[in-house]
Amino acid sequence: MLNKIANTMAENLIRLSGRNTDDEQMEVYAYGLECLLNTLITVSILSLWGITTHTLMDTIIWLIALFLLRHYAGGYHAPSNLMCIFSSVLLGILNYYISIILPVGTVSICIYAVMIVFCVLFAPIENHKVTLSKAKQKYYKYISALILITGFVLQYLIPEQYFLSYTYAFICCILLMVVQNLSSKCT
């Protein structure tokens, strides 16, 4: 469904611009719009959730942390837009409950050390849509580990609830990365 909407939007935007485009360029525009719509829907739903539960800042921090690390580390991609939106929203909503259940003292250097090891071993995860050169892979791996190290250091500078939000986002990202790595080895 989002694919159809994105294709229609791309066709209309190209028609309005008056430019001539080939089919390959049209696909790139449509794919970009599809990604944008997917992200906007997810962010909108989670923002409404954050407003209704009075945890908007926690939700925004979770989203930023997840998007940031996921950009560099990669990870599992759902087979459809609907599944992607659903799973992202579910993970975002779980952030609310994790922050209630998980006491801050349980998040330690050990958890961050394990996440950094997973990043060093597996990041970045490539997929059929993203191919990286060896230099870019090394750079993304370095940035992924640096994001995690920065997150660990930030725990001493920001309120506990926000620390839990981005730590949970990092854990989600690492799990998605591991799932993608294991599923690609099984096929």
mmCIF file of C-alpha atoms in Angstrom:
data_model
loop_
_atom_site.group_PDB
_atom_site.id
_atom_site.type_symbol
_atom_site.label_atom_id
_atom_site.label_comp_id
_atom_site.label_asym_id
_atom_site.label_seq_id
_atom_site.Cartn_x
_atom_site.Cartn_y
_atom_site.Cartn_z
ATOM 1 C CA MET A 1 0.000 0.000 0.000
ATOM 2 C CA LEU A 2 2.762 2.488 0.899
ATOM 3 C CA ASN A 3 4.522 1.428 -2.279
ATOM 4 C CA LYS A 4 1.519 2.486 -4.379
ATOM 5 C CA ILE A 5 1.187 5.787 -2.525
ATOM 6 C CA ALA A 6 4.912 6.488 -2.920
ATOM 7 C CA ASN A 7 4.814 5.667 -6.644
ATOM 8 C CA THR A 8 1.830 7.962 -7.168
ATOM 9 C CA MET A 9 3.504 10.746 -5.191
ATOM 10 C CA ALA A 10 6.745 10.342 -7.160
ATOM 11 C CA GLU A 11 4.888 10.422 -10.497
ATOM 12 C CA ASN A 12 2.996 13.563 -9.463
ATOM 13 C CA LEU A 13 6.126 15.314 -8.180
ATOM 14 C CA ILE A 14 8.022 14.501 -11.372
ATOM 15 C CA ARG A 15 5.099 15.689 -13.490
ATOM 16 C CA LEU A 16 4.961 18.946 -11.506
ATOM 17 C CA SER A 17 8.718 19.469 -11.877
ATOM 18 C CA GLY A 18 8.501 19.128 -15.643
ATOM 19 C CA ARG A 19 11.636 16.961 -15.767
ATOM 20 C CA ASN A 20 12.104 13.834 -17.802
ATOM 21 C CA THR A 21 13.155 10.798 -15.790
ATOM 22 C CA ASP A 22 13.886 7.213 -16.683
ATOM 23 C CA ASP A 23 12.345 4.215 -14.924
ATOM 24 C CA GLU A 24 15.400 3.640 -12.731
ATOM 25 C CA GLN A 25 15.371 7.219 -11.454
ATOM 26 C CA MET A 26 11.620 6.962 -10.869
ATOM 27 C CA GLU A 27 12.189 3.859 -8.710
ATOM 28 C CA VAL A 28 14.766 5.726 -6.617
ATOM 29 C CA TYR A 29 12.340 8.608 -5.994
ATOM 30 C CA ALA A 30 9.499 6.238 -5.153
ATOM 31 C CA TYR A 31 11.693 4.202 -2.786
ATOM 32 C CA GLY A 32 12.833 7.368 -0.996
ATOM 33 C CA LEU A 33 9.248 8.511 -0.553
ATOM 34 C CA GLU A 34 8.257 5.042 0.662
ATOM 35 C CA CYS A 35 10.993 5.162 3.320
ATOM 36 C CA LEU A 36 9.942 8.671 4.301
ATOM 37 C CA LEU A 37 6.285 7.655 4.664
ATOM 38 C CA ASN A 38 7.232 4.570 6.657
ATOM 39 C CA THR A 39 9.322 6.668 9.045
ATOM 40 C CA LEU A 40 6.709 9.428 9.350
ATOM 41 C CA ILE A 41 3.965 6.951 10.212
ATOM 42 C CA THR A 42 6.119 5.226 12.827
ATOM 43 C CA VAL A 43 7.295 8.496 14.386
ATOM 44 C CA SER A 44 3.736 9.895 14.402
ATOM 45 C CA ILE A 45 2.255 6.843 16.120
ATOM 46 C CA LEU A 46 5.038 6.727 18.704
ATOM 47 C CA SER A 47 4.781 10.492 19.302
ATOM 48 C CA LEU A 48 1.061 10.122 19.991
ATOM 49 C CA TRP A 49 1.916 7.259 22.352
ATOM 50 C CA GLY A 50 4.486 9.437 24.101
ATOM 51 C CA ILE A 51 2.002 12.286 24.475
ATOM 52 C CA THR A 52 -0.750 10.063 25.869
ATOM 53 C CA THR A 53 1.574 8.333 28.338
ATOM 54 C CA HIS A 54 3.401 11.552 29.248
ATOM 55 C CA THR A 55 6.671 10.042 28.035
ATOM 56 C CA LEU A 56 7.200 12.032 24.844
ATOM 57 C CA MET A 57 10.810 12.909 25.685
ATOM 58 C CA ASP A 58 11.622 9.256 26.510
ATOM 59 C CA THR A 59 10.036 8.201 23.221
ATOM 60 C CA ILE A 60 11.924 10.811 21.204
ATOM 61 C CA ILE A 61 15.214 9.789 22.825
ATOM 62 C CA TRP A 62 14.441 6.132 22.059
ATOM 63 C CA LEU A 63 13.689 6.958 18.408
ATOM 64 C CA ILE A 64 16.817 9.073 17.933
ATOM 65 C CA ALA A 65 19.063 6.471 19.569
ATOM 66 C CA LEU A 66 17.540 3.627 17.547
ATOM 67 C CA PHE A 67 17.725 5.488 14.230
ATOM 68 C CA LEU A 68 21.272 6.674 14.902
ATOM 69 C CA LEU A 69 22.778 3.317 15.827
ATOM 70 C CA ARG A 70 20.694 1.412 13.291
ATOM 71 C CA HIS A 71 21.944 3.666 10.508
ATOM 72 C CA TYR A 72 25.523 2.612 11.206
ATOM 73 C CA ALA A 73 25.062 -0.915 12.557
ATOM 74 C CA GLY A 74 22.266 -2.090 10.266
ATOM 75 C CA GLY A 75 19.984 -4.926 11.221
ATOM 76 C CA TYR A 76 16.885 -6.879 10.384
ATOM 77 C CA HIS A 77 14.513 -5.475 7.768
ATOM 78 C CA ALA A 78 10.887 -6.530 7.965
ATOM 79 C CA PRO A 79 9.442 -8.136 4.830
ATOM 80 C CA SER A 80 6.775 -5.424 4.432
ATOM 81 C CA ASN A 81 6.159 -1.802 5.365
ATOM 82 C CA LEU A 82 3.233 -2.766 7.566
ATOM 83 C CA MET A 83 5.372 -5.274 9.470
ATOM 84 C CA CYS A 84 8.151 -2.698 9.822
ATOM 85 C CA ILE A 85 5.762 -0.087 11.215
ATOM 86 C CA PHE A 86 4.116 -2.605 13.537
ATOM 87 C CA SER A 87 7.376 -3.977 14.937
ATOM 88 C CA SER A 88 8.931 -0.516 15.340
ATOM 89 C CA VAL A 89 5.849 0.774 17.155
ATOM 90 C CA LEU A 90 5.754 -2.322 19.364
ATOM 91 C CA LEU A 91 9.419 -1.918 20.315
ATOM 92 C CA GLY A 92 8.840 1.803 20.957
ATOM 93 C CA ILE A 93 5.848 1.120 23.198
ATOM 94 C CA LEU A 94 7.858 -1.485 25.096
ATOM 95 C CA ASN A 95 10.292 1.318 25.965
ATOM 96 C CA TYR A 96 7.633 2.675 28.331
ATOM 97 C CA TYR A 97 7.309 -0.640 30.142
ATOM 98 C CA ILE A 98 11.042 -1.391 30.183
ATOM 99 C CA SER A 99 11.703 1.900 31.971
ATOM 100 C CA ILE A 100 9.173 0.910 34.643
ATOM 101 C CA ILE A 101 10.379 -2.672 35.095
ATOM 102 C CA LEU A 102 14.145 -2.369 34.687
ATOM 103 C CA PRO A 103 15.967 -0.665 37.529
ATOM 104 C CA VAL A 104 18.840 1.511 36.361
ATOM 105 C CA GLY A 105 21.377 -0.353 38.474
ATOM 106 C CA THR A 106 20.918 -3.432 36.284
ATOM 107 C CA VAL A 107 22.338 -1.624 33.260
ATOM 108 C CA SER A 108 26.048 -1.908 33.689
ATOM 109 C CA ILE A 109 29.304 -1.700 31.880
ATOM 110 C CA CYS A 110 28.898 -5.428 31.146
ATOM 111 C CA ILE A 111 25.807 -4.833 29.010
ATOM 112 C CA TYR A 112 27.548 -2.070 27.094
ATOM 113 C CA ALA A 113 30.672 -4.199 26.698
ATOM 114 C CA VAL A 114 28.598 -7.038 25.216
ATOM 115 C CA MET A 115 26.864 -4.618 22.833
ATOM 116 C CA ILE A 116 30.223 -3.208 21.704
ATOM 117 C CA VAL A 117 31.553 -6.720 21.109
ATOM 118 C CA PHE A 118 28.489 -7.523 18.970
ATOM 119 C CA CYS A 119 29.064 -4.323 16.993
ATOM 120 C CA VAL A 120 32.694 -5.194 16.421
ATOM 121 C CA LEU A 121 31.768 -8.728 15.354
ATOM 122 C CA PHE A 122 28.706 -8.052 13.200
ATOM 123 C CA ALA A 123 28.291 -4.379 12.295
ATOM 124 C CA PRO A 124 27.476 -3.156 9.794
ATOM 125 C CA ILE A 125 24.850 -5.533 8.502
ATOM 126 C CA GLU A 126 24.322 -5.204 4.763
ATOM 127 C CA ASN A 127 21.132 -6.094 2.951
ATOM 128 C CA HIS A 128 19.845 -6.189 -0.592
ATOM 129 C CA LYS A 129 19.285 -2.417 -0.486
ATOM 130 C CA VAL A 130 22.629 -1.369 1.024
ATOM 131 C CA THR A 131 26.104 -2.420 -0.116
ATOM 132 C CA LEU A 132 29.169 -0.882 1.519
ATOM 133 C CA SER A 133 32.809 -0.813 0.479
ATOM 134 C CA LYS A 134 35.367 -2.321 2.880
ATOM 135 C CA ALA A 135 36.447 1.168 3.967
ATOM 136 C CA LYS A 136 32.844 2.201 4.603
ATOM 137 C CA GLN A 137 32.206 -1.013 6.559
ATOM 138 C CA LYS A 138 35.180 -0.286 8.799
ATOM 139 C CA TYR A 139 34.013 3.313 9.272
ATOM 140 C CA TYR A 140 30.431 2.217 10.151
ATOM 141 C CA LYS A 141 31.759 -0.381 12.598
ATOM 142 C CA TYR A 142 33.895 2.289 14.290
ATOM 143 C CA ILE A 143 31.010 4.781 14.465
ATOM 144 C CA SER A 144 28.652 2.097 15.859
ATOM 145 C CA ALA A 145 31.078 1.294 18.681
ATOM 146 C CA LEU A 146 31.665 5.015 19.307
ATOM 147 C CA ILE A 147 27.903 5.615 19.616
ATOM 148 C CA LEU A 148 27.679 2.858 22.235
ATOM 149 C CA ILE A 149 30.674 4.172 24.182
ATOM 150 C CA THR A 150 29.181 7.682 24.114
ATOM 151 C CA GLY A 151 25.880 6.262 25.351
ATOM 152 C CA PHE A 152 27.600 4.603 28.271
ATOM 153 C CA VAL A 153 29.409 7.818 29.238
ATOM 154 C CA LEU A 154 26.192 9.850 28.954
ATOM 155 C CA GLN A 155 24.633 7.869 31.789
ATOM 156 C CA TYR A 156 26.639 10.020 34.187
ATOM 157 C CA LEU A 157 25.383 13.254 32.654
ATOM 158 C CA ILE A 158 21.653 12.810 32.037
ATOM 159 C CA PRO A 159 18.584 11.695 34.040
ATOM 160 C CA GLU A 160 18.190 7.948 34.589
ATOM 161 C CA GLN A 161 14.931 7.574 32.659
ATOM 162 C CA TYR A 162 16.539 8.901 29.472
ATOM 163 C CA PHE A 163 19.550 6.645 29.950
ATOM 164 C CA LEU A 164 17.200 3.658 30.071
ATOM 165 C CA SER A 165 15.396 4.830 26.924
ATOM 166 C CA TYR A 166 18.465 5.050 24.738
ATOM 167 C CA THR A 167 20.062 1.962 26.283
ATOM 168 C CA TYR A 168 16.905 -0.003 25.436
ATOM 169 C CA ALA A 169 17.068 1.442 21.893
ATOM 170 C CA PHE A 170 20.675 0.268 21.596
ATOM 171 C CA ILE A 171 19.707 -3.199 22.847
ATOM 172 C CA CYS A 172 16.871 -3.336 20.278
ATOM 173 C CA CYS A 173 19.286 -2.346 17.525
ATOM 174 C CA ILE A 174 21.891 -4.917 18.539
ATOM 175 C CA LEU A 175 19.238 -7.648 18.671
ATOM 176 C CA LEU A 176 17.970 -6.685 15.207
ATOM 177 C CA MET A 177 21.535 -6.775 13.942
ATOM 178 C CA VAL A 178 22.141 -10.241 15.393
ATOM 179 C CA VAL A 179 18.804 -11.556 14.060
ATOM 180 C CA GLN A 180 19.652 -10.320 10.560
ATOM 181 C CA ASN A 181 23.121 -11.835 10.761
ATOM 182 C CA LEU A 182 21.763 -15.213 11.875
ATOM 183 C CA SER A 183 18.935 -15.227 9.333
ATOM 184 C CA SER A 184 21.331 -14.396 6.474
ATOM 185 C CA LYS A 185 23.554 -17.324 7.502
ATOM 186 C CA CYS A 186 20.559 -19.686 7.509
ATOM 187 C CA THR A 187 19.592 -18.873 3.932
#
